[in-house]
PDB file of C-alpha atoms in Angstrom:
ATOM      1  CA  MET V   1     104.417 107.641 128.188  1.00 68.00           C
ATOM      2  CA  ALA V   2     102.687 105.693 125.417  1.00 79.00           C
ATOM      3  CA  HIS V   3     104.482 102.667 123.996  1.00 91.00           C
ATOM      4  CA  ALA V   4     105.198 102.993 120.282  1.00 94.00           C
ATOM      5  CA  PHE V   5     106.656 101.299 117.232  1.00 95.00           C
ATOM      6  CA  PHE V   6     107.497 102.446 113.709  1.00 96.00           C
ATOM      7  CA  LYS V   7     107.020 100.954 110.264  1.00 96.00           C
ATOM      8  CA  ILE V   8     108.393 101.918 106.864  1.00 95.00           C
ATOM      9  CA  LEU V   9     105.700 101.304 104.285  1.00 94.00           C
ATOM     10  CA  ARG V  10     107.161  99.018 101.627  1.00 92.00           C
ATOM     11  CA  ASP V  11     103.991  97.891  99.863  1.00 92.00           C
ATOM     12  CA  PRO V  12     101.072 100.375  99.846  1.00 92.00           C
ATOM     13  CA  SER V  13      98.946  97.862  97.928  1.00 91.00           C
ATOM     14  CA  ALA V  14      99.140  95.235 100.688  1.00 92.00           C
ATOM     15  CA  PRO V  15      95.809  94.573 102.477  1.00 92.00           C
ATOM     16  CA  ARG V  16      97.519  94.446 105.870  1.00 94.00           C
ATOM     17  CA  LEU V  17     100.434  95.862 107.869  1.00 95.00           C
ATOM     18  CA  SER V  18     102.498  93.722 110.237  1.00 95.00           C
ATOM     19  CA  LEU V  19     103.194  94.665 113.852  1.00 95.00           C
ATOM     20  CA  PRO V  20     106.727  94.114 115.214  1.00 94.00           C
ATOM     21  CA  PRO V  21     106.763  90.762 117.092  1.00 93.00           C
ATOM     22  CA  ASP V  22     108.766  92.273 119.974  1.00 93.00           C
ATOM     23  CA  PHE V  23     106.166  95.050 120.415  1.00 93.00           C
ATOM     24  CA  VAL V  24     103.340  92.496 120.496  1.00 92.00           C
ATOM     25  CA  ARG V  25     105.241  90.309 122.935  1.00 90.00           C
ATOM     26  CA  GLU V  26     106.320  93.152 125.226  1.00 90.00           C
ATOM     27  CA  TYR V  27     103.300  95.451 125.312  1.00 88.00           C
ATOM     28  CA  LEU V  28     100.258  93.526 124.079  1.00 85.00           C
ATOM     29  CA  LYS V  29     101.133  90.072 125.442  1.00 78.00           C
ATOM     30  CA  ASN V  30      97.817  88.399 126.237  1.00 71.00           C
ATOM     31  CA  ASN V  31      95.857  91.637 125.854  1.00 77.00           C
ATOM     32  CA  ILE V  32      95.567  91.684 122.074  1.00 81.00           C
ATOM     33  CA  PRO V  33      92.134  93.195 121.303  1.00 77.00           C
ATOM     34  CA  THR V  34      89.730  90.706 119.770  1.00 71.00           C
ATOM     35  CA  GLY V  35      87.442  93.531 118.714  1.00 68.00           C
ATOM     36  CA  PRO V  36      87.779  96.751 116.771  1.00 70.00           C
ATOM     37  CA  VAL V  37      90.944  98.825 116.976  1.00 79.00           C
ATOM     38  CA  ILE V  38      90.928 102.507 116.098  1.00 82.00           C
ATOM     39  CA  ILE V  39      93.815 104.148 114.261  1.00 87.00           C
ATOM     40  CA  SER V  40      93.654 107.908 114.658  1.00 85.00           C
ATOM     41  CA  ALA V  41      95.713 110.599 112.929  1.00 88.00           C
ATOM     42  CA  SER V  42      96.022 114.375 112.777  1.00 85.00           C
ATOM     43  CA  GLY V  43      93.076 116.413 111.542  1.00 81.00           C
ATOM     44  CA  GLY V  44      90.485 114.393 113.468  1.00 81.00           C
ATOM     45  CA  HIS V  45      90.735 111.383 111.136  1.00 85.00           C
ATOM     46  CA  ALA V  46      90.117 107.851 112.399  1.00 86.00           C
ATOM     47  CA  TRP V  47      89.740 104.369 110.945  1.00 87.00           C
ATOM     48  CA  ILE V  48      88.556 101.086 112.399  1.00 86.00           C
ATOM     49  CA  VAL V  49      90.753  98.048 111.760  1.00 89.00           C
ATOM     50  CA  LYS V  50      91.396  94.713 113.423  1.00 89.00           C
ATOM     51  CA  ILE V  51      94.531  93.047 114.754  1.00 91.00           C
ATOM     52  CA  LYS V  52      94.695  89.497 113.446  1.00 90.00           C
ATOM     53  CA  LYS V  53      97.308  86.779 113.785  1.00 90.00           C
ATOM     54  CA  ILE V  54      98.299  85.243 110.461  1.00 91.00           C
ATOM     55  CA  GLY V  55     100.960  82.578 110.757  1.00 91.00           C
ATOM     56  CA  ASP V  56     103.469  83.704 113.382  1.00 89.00           C
ATOM     57  CA  HIS V  57     102.808  87.435 113.014  1.00 92.00           C
ATOM     58  CA  HIS V  58     100.097  89.931 113.955  1.00 93.00           C
ATOM     59  CA  TYR V  59      98.737  92.434 111.454  1.00 93.00           C
ATOM     60  CA  PHE V  60      96.512  95.461 111.142  1.00 94.00           C
ATOM     61  CA  THR V  61      93.972  94.003 108.738  1.00 92.00           C
ATOM     62  CA  ASN V  62      90.268  94.558 107.933  1.00 88.00           C
ATOM     63  CA  GLY V  63      90.175  98.292 107.204  1.00 87.00           C
ATOM     64  CA  TRP V  64      93.913  98.892 106.685  1.00 94.00           C
ATOM     65  CA  LYS V  65      93.364  99.439 102.946  1.00 91.00           C
ATOM     66  CA  ASN V  66      91.062 102.338 103.825  1.00 90.00           C
ATOM     67  CA  VAL V  67      93.851 103.988 105.844  1.00 93.00           C
ATOM     68  CA  VAL V  68      96.259 103.742 102.894  1.00 94.00           C
ATOM     69  CA  LYS V  69      93.679 104.946 100.373  1.00 92.00           C
ATOM     70  CA  ASP V  70      92.196 107.832 102.345  1.00 90.00           C
ATOM     71  CA  ILE V  71      95.432 109.612 103.320  1.00 93.00           C
ATOM     72  CA  PRO V  72      96.873 108.406 100.840  1.00 93.00           C
ATOM     73  CA  LEU V  73     100.006 106.605 102.062  1.00 95.00           C
ATOM     74  CA  VAL V  74     102.836 105.981  99.602  1.00 94.00           C
ATOM     75  CA  TYR V  75     105.973 103.897  99.300  1.00 93.00           C
ATOM     76  CA  GLU V  76     108.522 104.525 102.085  1.00 92.00           C
ATOM     77  CA  ASN V  77     106.217 106.596 104.274  1.00 95.00           C
ATOM     78  CA  PHE V  78     107.627 106.436 107.809  1.00 96.00           C
ATOM     79  CA  LEU V  79     104.815 105.625 110.258  1.00 96.00           C
ATOM     80  CA  ILE V  80     104.879 105.817 114.051  1.00 96.00           C
ATOM     81  CA  PHE V  81     102.103 104.083 116.011  1.00 95.00           C
ATOM     82  CA  ARG V  82     101.571 104.994 119.685  1.00 93.00           C
ATOM     83  CA  LEU V  83      99.428 102.736 121.850  1.00 91.00           C
ATOM     84  CA  VAL V  84      97.071 105.221 123.513  1.00 84.00           C
ATOM     85  CA  ASN V  85      94.838 102.592 125.141  1.00 79.00           C
ATOM     86  CA  PRO V  86      93.974  98.927 124.450  1.00 74.00           C
ATOM     87  CA  TYR V  87      91.656  99.958 121.598  1.00 78.00           C
ATOM     88  CA  THR V  88      93.451 102.938 120.060  1.00 87.00           C
ATOM     89  CA  PHE V  89      96.686 103.618 118.182  1.00 91.00           C
ATOM     90  CA  ASP V  90      97.668 107.175 117.293  1.00 91.00           C
ATOM     91  CA  MET V  91      99.542 107.299 113.975  1.00 95.00           C
ATOM     92  CA  THR V  92     102.098 109.935 112.973  1.00 95.00           C
ATOM     93  CA  ILE V  93     103.154 110.073 109.295  1.00 96.00           C
ATOM     94  CA  PHE V  94     106.467 111.232 107.884  1.00 96.00           C
ATOM     95  CA  GLY V  95     107.276 111.708 104.192  1.00 93.00           C
ATOM     96  CA  LYS V  96     110.459 110.829 102.309  1.00 89.00           C
ATOM     97  CA  ASN V  97     111.742 114.328 103.075  1.00 91.00           C
ATOM     98  CA  GLY V  98     111.784 113.513 106.780  1.00 92.00           C
ATOM     99  CA  CYS V  99     109.006 115.987 107.620  1.00 94.00           C
ATOM    100  CA  GLU V 100     105.806 115.132 109.433  1.00 94.00           C
ATOM    101  CA  GLN V 101     102.761 114.969 107.169  1.00 93.00           C
ATOM    102  CA  ILE V 102      99.883 116.898 108.748  1.00 91.00           C
ATOM    103  CA  LEU V 103      96.512 115.831 107.398  1.00 89.00           C
ATOM    104  CA  PRO V 104      93.931 118.522 106.617  1.00 88.00           C
ATOM    105  CA  PRO V 105      91.149 118.825 109.212  1.00 82.00           C
ATOM    106  CA  LYS V 106      88.289 116.440 108.655  1.00 70.00           C
ATOM    107  CA  SER V 107      85.319 118.411 107.365  1.00 60.00           C
ATOM    108  CA  GLU V 108      81.708 117.708 108.217  1.00 47.00           C
ATOM    109  CA  ASP V 109      81.191 116.461 104.655  1.00 47.00           C
ATOM    110  CA  ASP V 110      83.966 113.849 104.832  1.00 50.00           C
ATOM    111  CA  ASP V 111      82.425 110.381 104.555  1.00 43.00           C
ATOM    112  CA  HIS V 112      85.465 108.439 103.451  1.00 40.00           C
ATOM    113  CA  GLU V 113      86.635 107.187 106.849  1.00 40.00           C
ATOM    114  CA  ASP V 114      85.560 103.675 107.594  1.00 36.00           C
ATOM    115  CA  VAL V 115      83.509 104.881 110.543  1.00 38.00           C
ATOM    116  CA  SER V 116      81.076 106.391 108.041  1.00 32.00           C
ATOM    117  CA  GLY V 117      78.086 104.765 106.451  1.00 29.00           C
ATOM    118  CA  GLU V 118      74.650 105.286 105.022  1.00 25.00           C
ATOM    119  CA  PHE V 119      72.383 106.718 107.717  1.00 24.00           C
ATOM    120  CA  GLU V 120      68.674 106.225 108.190  1.00 28.00           C
ATOM    121  CA  ASN V 121      67.310 109.585 109.348  1.00 28.00           C
ATOM    122  CA  VAL V 122      64.295 109.477 111.630  1.00 27.00           C
ATOM    123  CA  VAL V 123      62.495 112.323 113.388  1.00 30.00           C
ATOM    124  CA  ASP V 124      62.641 112.151 117.162  1.00 33.00           C
ATOM    125  CA  GLU V 125      59.079 112.673 118.374  1.00 31.00           C
ATOM    126  CA  ASP V 126      60.227 114.030 121.757  1.00 35.00           C
ATOM    127  CA  ASP V 127      62.526 116.632 120.177  1.00 37.00           C
ATOM    128  CA  LYS V 128      60.606 119.905 120.196  1.00 36.00           C
ATOM    129  CA  ASP V 129      62.878 121.328 117.530  1.00 38.00           C
ATOM    130  CA  GLY V 130      61.989 118.518 115.159  1.00 38.00           C
ATOM    131  CA  GLU V 131      65.652 117.652 114.792  1.00 40.00           C
ATOM    132  CA  GLU V 132      66.440 114.440 113.011  1.00 40.00           C
ATOM    133  CA  GLU V 133      68.282 111.671 114.826  1.00 43.00           C
ATOM    134  CA  GLU V 134      70.538 109.412 112.834  1.00 42.00           C
ATOM    135  CA  ASP V 135      70.269 105.644 113.292  1.00 42.00           C
ATOM    136  CA  HIS V 136      73.476 104.104 112.030  1.00 40.00           C
ATOM    137  CA  ASP V 137      72.324 100.630 111.067  1.00 42.00           C
ATOM    138  CA  ASP V 138      75.099 100.392 108.501  1.00 40.00           C
ATOM    139  CA  ASP V 139      77.666 101.324 111.145  1.00 50.00           C
ATOM    140  CA  CYS V 140      77.113  98.100 113.115  1.00 52.00           C
ATOM    141  CA  TYR V 141      79.615  95.273 113.136  1.00 49.00           C
ATOM    142  CA  VAL V 142      79.194  91.799 114.584  1.00 45.00           C
ATOM    143  CA  ASP V 143      80.894  88.482 115.222  1.00 41.00           C
ATOM    144  CA  ASP V 144      81.043  85.780 112.561  1.00 39.00           C
ATOM    145  CA  LYS V 145      79.573  82.957 114.621  1.00 37.00           C
ATOM    146  CA  ASP V 146      80.928  80.247 112.340  1.00 38.00           C
ATOM    147  CA  GLY V 147      84.325  80.793 113.910  1.00 38.00           C
ATOM    148  CA  GLU V 148      86.042  80.673 110.526  1.00 38.00           C
ATOM    149  CA  GLU V 149      88.908  83.001 109.766  1.00 37.00           C
ATOM    150  CA  GLU V 150      87.644  85.922 107.765  1.00 35.00           C
ATOM    151  CA  GLU V 151      89.176  87.290 104.590  1.00 37.00           C
ATOM    152  CA  ASP V 152      90.312  90.872 104.193  1.00 35.00           C
ATOM    153  CA  HIS V 153      87.715  93.137 102.601  1.00 30.00           C
ATOM    154  CA  ASP V 154      87.700  96.718 101.407  1.00 29.00           C
ATOM    155  CA  ASP V 155      84.183  97.361 102.676  1.00 30.00           C
ATOM    156  CA  ASP V 156      83.078  98.179 106.217  1.00 33.00           C
ATOM    157  CA  CYS V 157      82.662  94.583 107.379  1.00 30.00           C
ATOM    158  CA  TYR V 158      84.499  93.662 110.567  1.00 37.00           C
ATOM    159  CA  VAL V 159      84.560  90.368 112.410  1.00 34.00           C
ATOM    160  CA  ASP V 160      84.481  90.841 116.149  1.00 52.00           C
ATOM    161  CA  ASP V 161      83.594  88.951 119.328  1.00 65.00           C
ATOM    162  CA  ASP V 162      81.507  91.918 120.465  1.00 76.00           C
ATOM    163  CA  PRO V 163      79.179  94.023 118.267  1.00 81.00           C
ATOM    164  CA  PHE V 164      79.752  97.772 118.057  1.00 85.00           C
ATOM    165  CA  PHE V 165      78.329 100.809 116.291  1.00 84.00           C
ATOM    166  CA  VAL V 166      79.388 104.349 115.423  1.00 87.00           C
ATOM    167  CA  MET V 167      77.199 107.330 116.265  1.00 86.00           C
ATOM    168  CA  THR V 168      77.537 111.049 115.522  1.00 90.00           C
ATOM    169  CA  PHE V 169      75.640 112.895 118.215  1.00 92.00           C
ATOM    170  CA  THR V 170      72.823 115.350 117.531  1.00 91.00           C
ATOM    171  CA  LYS V 171      70.778 117.456 119.951  1.00 90.00           C
ATOM    172  CA  SER V 172      68.343 114.621 120.631  1.00 89.00           C
ATOM    173  CA  HIS V 173      71.137 112.394 121.947  1.00 92.00           C
ATOM    174  CA  ILE V 174      71.490 114.551 125.055  1.00 91.00           C
ATOM    175  CA  ARG V 175      68.368 112.860 126.473  1.00 91.00           C
ATOM    176  CA  ARG V 176      68.602 109.356 125.033  1.00 92.00           C
ATOM    177  CA  LEU V 177      70.706 106.976 122.980  1.00 93.00           C
ATOM    178  CA  ARG V 178      68.719 104.928 120.494  1.00 90.00           C
ATOM    179  CA  PHE V 179      70.391 101.677 119.404  1.00 89.00           C
ATOM    180  CA  PRO V 180      70.509 100.697 115.726  1.00 84.00           C
ATOM    181  CA  GLY V 181      68.115  97.805 115.167  1.00 77.00           C
ATOM    182  CA  LYS V 182      70.766  95.311 114.083  1.00 78.00           C
ATOM    183  CA  PHE V 183      72.994  96.181 117.022  1.00 81.00           C
ATOM    184  CA  ALA V 184      70.243  95.423 119.545  1.00 81.00           C
ATOM    185  CA  GLU V 185      69.596  92.097 117.844  1.00 78.00           C
ATOM    186  CA  TRP V 186      73.258  91.100 117.777  1.00 77.00           C
ATOM    187  CA  ALA V 187      73.791  92.200 121.383  1.00 78.00           C
ATOM    188  CA  GLY V 188      70.814  90.108 122.502  1.00 80.00           C
ATOM    189  CA  ILE V 189      68.825  93.094 123.794  1.00 83.00           C
ATOM    190  CA  ASN V 190      65.262  91.808 123.668  1.00 81.00           C
ATOM    191  CA  GLY V 191      63.486  93.447 126.582  1.00 84.00           C
ATOM    192  CA  GLU V 192      63.336  96.461 128.856  1.00 87.00           C
ATOM    193  CA  GLY V 193      65.505  96.654 131.951  1.00 88.00           C
ATOM    194  CA  THR V 194      68.794  98.232 132.998  1.00 89.00           C
ATOM    195  CA  MET V 195      72.226  98.366 131.388  1.00 91.00           C
ATOM    196  CA  ARG V 196      75.557  99.507 132.735  1.00 92.00           C
ATOM    197  CA  VAL V 197      77.482 101.895 130.480  1.00 95.00           C
ATOM    198  CA  LYS V 198      81.185 102.459 131.127  1.00 94.00           C
ATOM    199  CA  ASN V 199      84.055 104.527 129.796  1.00 93.00           C
ATOM    200  CA  LEU V 200      87.672 103.493 129.215  1.00 89.00           C
ATOM    201  CA  ASP V 201      88.574 104.586 132.747  1.00 90.00           C
ATOM    202  CA  GLY V 202      86.271 101.871 134.096  1.00 90.00           C
ATOM    203  CA  ALA V 203      83.699 104.249 135.590  1.00 92.00           C
ATOM    204  CA  GLU V 204      80.151 102.924 135.211  1.00 92.00           C
ATOM    205  CA  TRP V 205      76.665 104.424 135.023  1.00 93.00           C
ATOM    206  CA  VAL V 206      73.381 102.542 135.383  1.00 92.00           C
ATOM    207  CA  THR V 207      70.919 103.379 132.610  1.00 92.00           C
ATOM    208  CA  LYS V 208      67.405 102.259 131.784  1.00 92.00           C
ATOM    209  CA  VAL V 209      66.677 100.331 128.575  1.00 92.00           C
ATOM    210  CA  LYS V 210      63.294 101.175 127.039  1.00 91.00           C
ATOM    211  CA  LEU V 211      61.478  99.846 123.991  1.00 90.00           C
ATOM    212  CA  ASP V 212      60.521 102.541 121.471  1.00 86.00           C
ATOM    213  CA  THR V 213      57.896 101.807 118.809  1.00 82.00           C
ATOM    214  CA  THR V 214      57.472 105.407 117.677  1.00 76.00           C
ATOM    215  CA  PHE V 215      58.558 104.705 114.108  1.00 66.00           C
ATOM    216  CA  LYS V 216      56.557 101.483 113.625  1.00 70.00           C
ATOM    217  CA  THR V 217      59.680  99.441 114.268  1.00 76.00           C
ATOM    218  CA  LYS V 218      60.997  98.120 117.554  1.00 79.00           C
ATOM    219  CA  ARG V 219      64.018 100.099 118.716  1.00 85.00           C
ATOM    220  CA  TYR V 220      65.637  99.984 122.121  1.00 90.00           C
ATOM    221  CA  LEU V 221      67.102 103.095 123.695  1.00 92.00           C
ATOM    222  CA  LEU V 222      68.848 104.243 126.851  1.00 94.00           C
ATOM    223  CA  SER V 223      66.856 106.823 128.801  1.00 90.00           C
ATOM    224  CA  SER V 224      67.183 107.338 132.573  1.00 90.00           C
ATOM    225  CA  GLY V 225      70.848 107.586 133.519  1.00 91.00           C
ATOM    226  CA  TRP V 226      72.023 108.398 130.003  1.00 95.00           C
ATOM    227  CA  ARG V 227      71.962 112.165 130.572  1.00 92.00           C
ATOM    228  CA  SER V 228      74.340 111.774 133.540  1.00 92.00           C
ATOM    229  CA  PHE V 229      76.691 109.668 131.413  1.00 94.00           C
ATOM    230  CA  TRP V 230      76.555 112.318 128.671  1.00 95.00           C
ATOM    231  CA  HIS V 231      77.433 115.237 130.934  1.00 93.00           C
ATOM    232  CA  GLU V 232      80.021 113.483 133.112  1.00 94.00           C
ATOM    233  CA  ASN V 233      81.926 112.292 130.030  1.00 95.00           C
ATOM    234  CA  ASN V 234      81.825 115.783 128.451  1.00 93.00           C
ATOM    235  CA  LEU V 235      80.023 114.587 125.331  1.00 94.00           C
ATOM    236  CA  SER V 236      78.741 117.167 122.837  1.00 93.00           C
ATOM    237  CA  GLN V 237      76.730 117.524 119.651  1.00 91.00           C
ATOM    238  CA  GLY V 238      78.878 116.587 116.672  1.00 91.00           C
ATOM    239  CA  ASP V 239      81.052 114.147 118.632  1.00 92.00           C
ATOM    240  CA  GLU V 240      81.628 110.857 116.803  1.00 90.00           C
ATOM    241  CA  CYS V 241      81.609 107.899 119.193  1.00 90.00           C
ATOM    242  CA  VAL V 242      82.225 104.171 119.000  1.00 88.00           C
ATOM    243  CA  PHE V 243      80.091 102.078 121.370  1.00 90.00           C
ATOM    244  CA  LYS V 244      80.917  98.426 121.933  1.00 88.00           C
ATOM    245  CA  PHE V 245      78.779  95.852 123.739  1.00 86.00           C
ATOM    246  CA  ILE V 246      80.980  93.617 125.911  1.00 86.00           C
ATOM    247  CA  ARG V 247      79.156  90.289 125.780  1.00 79.00           C
ATOM    248  CA  SER V 248      81.071  88.724 128.664  1.00 81.00           C
ATOM    249  CA  GLU V 249      80.105  91.599 130.987  1.00 86.00           C
ATOM    250  CA  ARG V 250      76.748  92.522 129.440  1.00 87.00           C
ATOM    251  CA  LYS V 251      77.916  96.156 129.505  1.00 92.00           C
ATOM    252  CA  LEU V 252      78.136  98.934 126.912  1.00 93.00           C
ATOM    253  CA  LEU V 253      81.587 100.476 126.505  1.00 92.00           C
ATOM    254  CA  LEU V 254      82.283 103.951 125.137  1.00 93.00           C
ATOM    255  CA  ALA V 255      85.386 102.831 123.234  1.00 90.00           C
ATOM    256  CA  LYS V 256      86.265 105.987 121.304  1.00 90.00           C
ATOM    257  CA  VAL V 257      85.302 109.660 121.140  1.00 91.00           C
ATOM    258  CA  THR V 258      86.327 111.950 118.286  1.00 90.00           C
ATOM    259  CA  LYS V 259      85.488 115.486 119.390  1.00 87.00           C
ATOM    260  CA  LYS V 260      83.947 117.881 116.894  1.00 77.00           C
ATOM    261  CA  LYS V 261      86.388 120.635 116.023  1.00 70.00           C
ATOM    262  CA  LEU V 262      85.046 124.095 116.736  1.00 61.00           C
ATOM    263  CA  LYS V 263      85.208 126.581 113.885  1.00 59.00           C
ATOM    264  CA  LYS V 264      87.304 129.646 114.594  1.00 56.00           C
ATOM    265  CA  ARG V 265      85.492 132.943 114.586  1.00 56.00           C
ATOM    266  CA  HIS V 266      87.238 135.765 112.795  1.00 54.00           C
ATOM    267  CA  GLY V 267      87.117 139.137 114.479  1.00 53.00           C
ATOM    268  CA  TYR V 268      86.548 142.379 112.706  1.00 47.00           C
TER     269      TYR V 268
END
């Protein structure tokens, strides 16, 4: 059973939301994520925030304003947060009337979640269908190496010990995973070789890192071994995934998967 806590929203304009000290002490202890934390809700919605200690308390910060704005949350909303895994909280929302607020399903055109960004579309030369693959350079986030405490921002800028990126899968991703250019730079990927990719269960796959210069720019991608990871983790076209490079382990972690909702077919 997932551990949980509740909050009554008193100030929707606040840039952060505090976590109960007893919850942090009892269930997070020394395992407070230093990297991105995902808050998910009904309808396939998800936001990336960070847990930061300010004074004696811990808060959901960088990105919390997006959660409030996108739903939108209002004064005295009753919120329940369930700790699904070390990187994910599932949020349930109740209104003043005591009823659960069910969010409308996220449509394919929704770009307001903080996992969205401007995409650079490039044609995959090996894709016989000529399908475009999206390189999410603007969906990369990296550590502030100055070590200074960051301020809260409304934009998609997150300070983290380990860089990560968000990718929505297309047909071409079945065979390979091309890294955004900035991500490869921040992760220190500067040559061909092998990389271990793991899921949240700790299972690992060995993949091959190759340099791709197809589009007149140097891009690294995962080739051999990636297809096995794809199939064994039940990934599909349209899935939105968060990949995080664990610097201390030199491994790539599949930190979050938001499955594409299938459209219902109406019979005649």
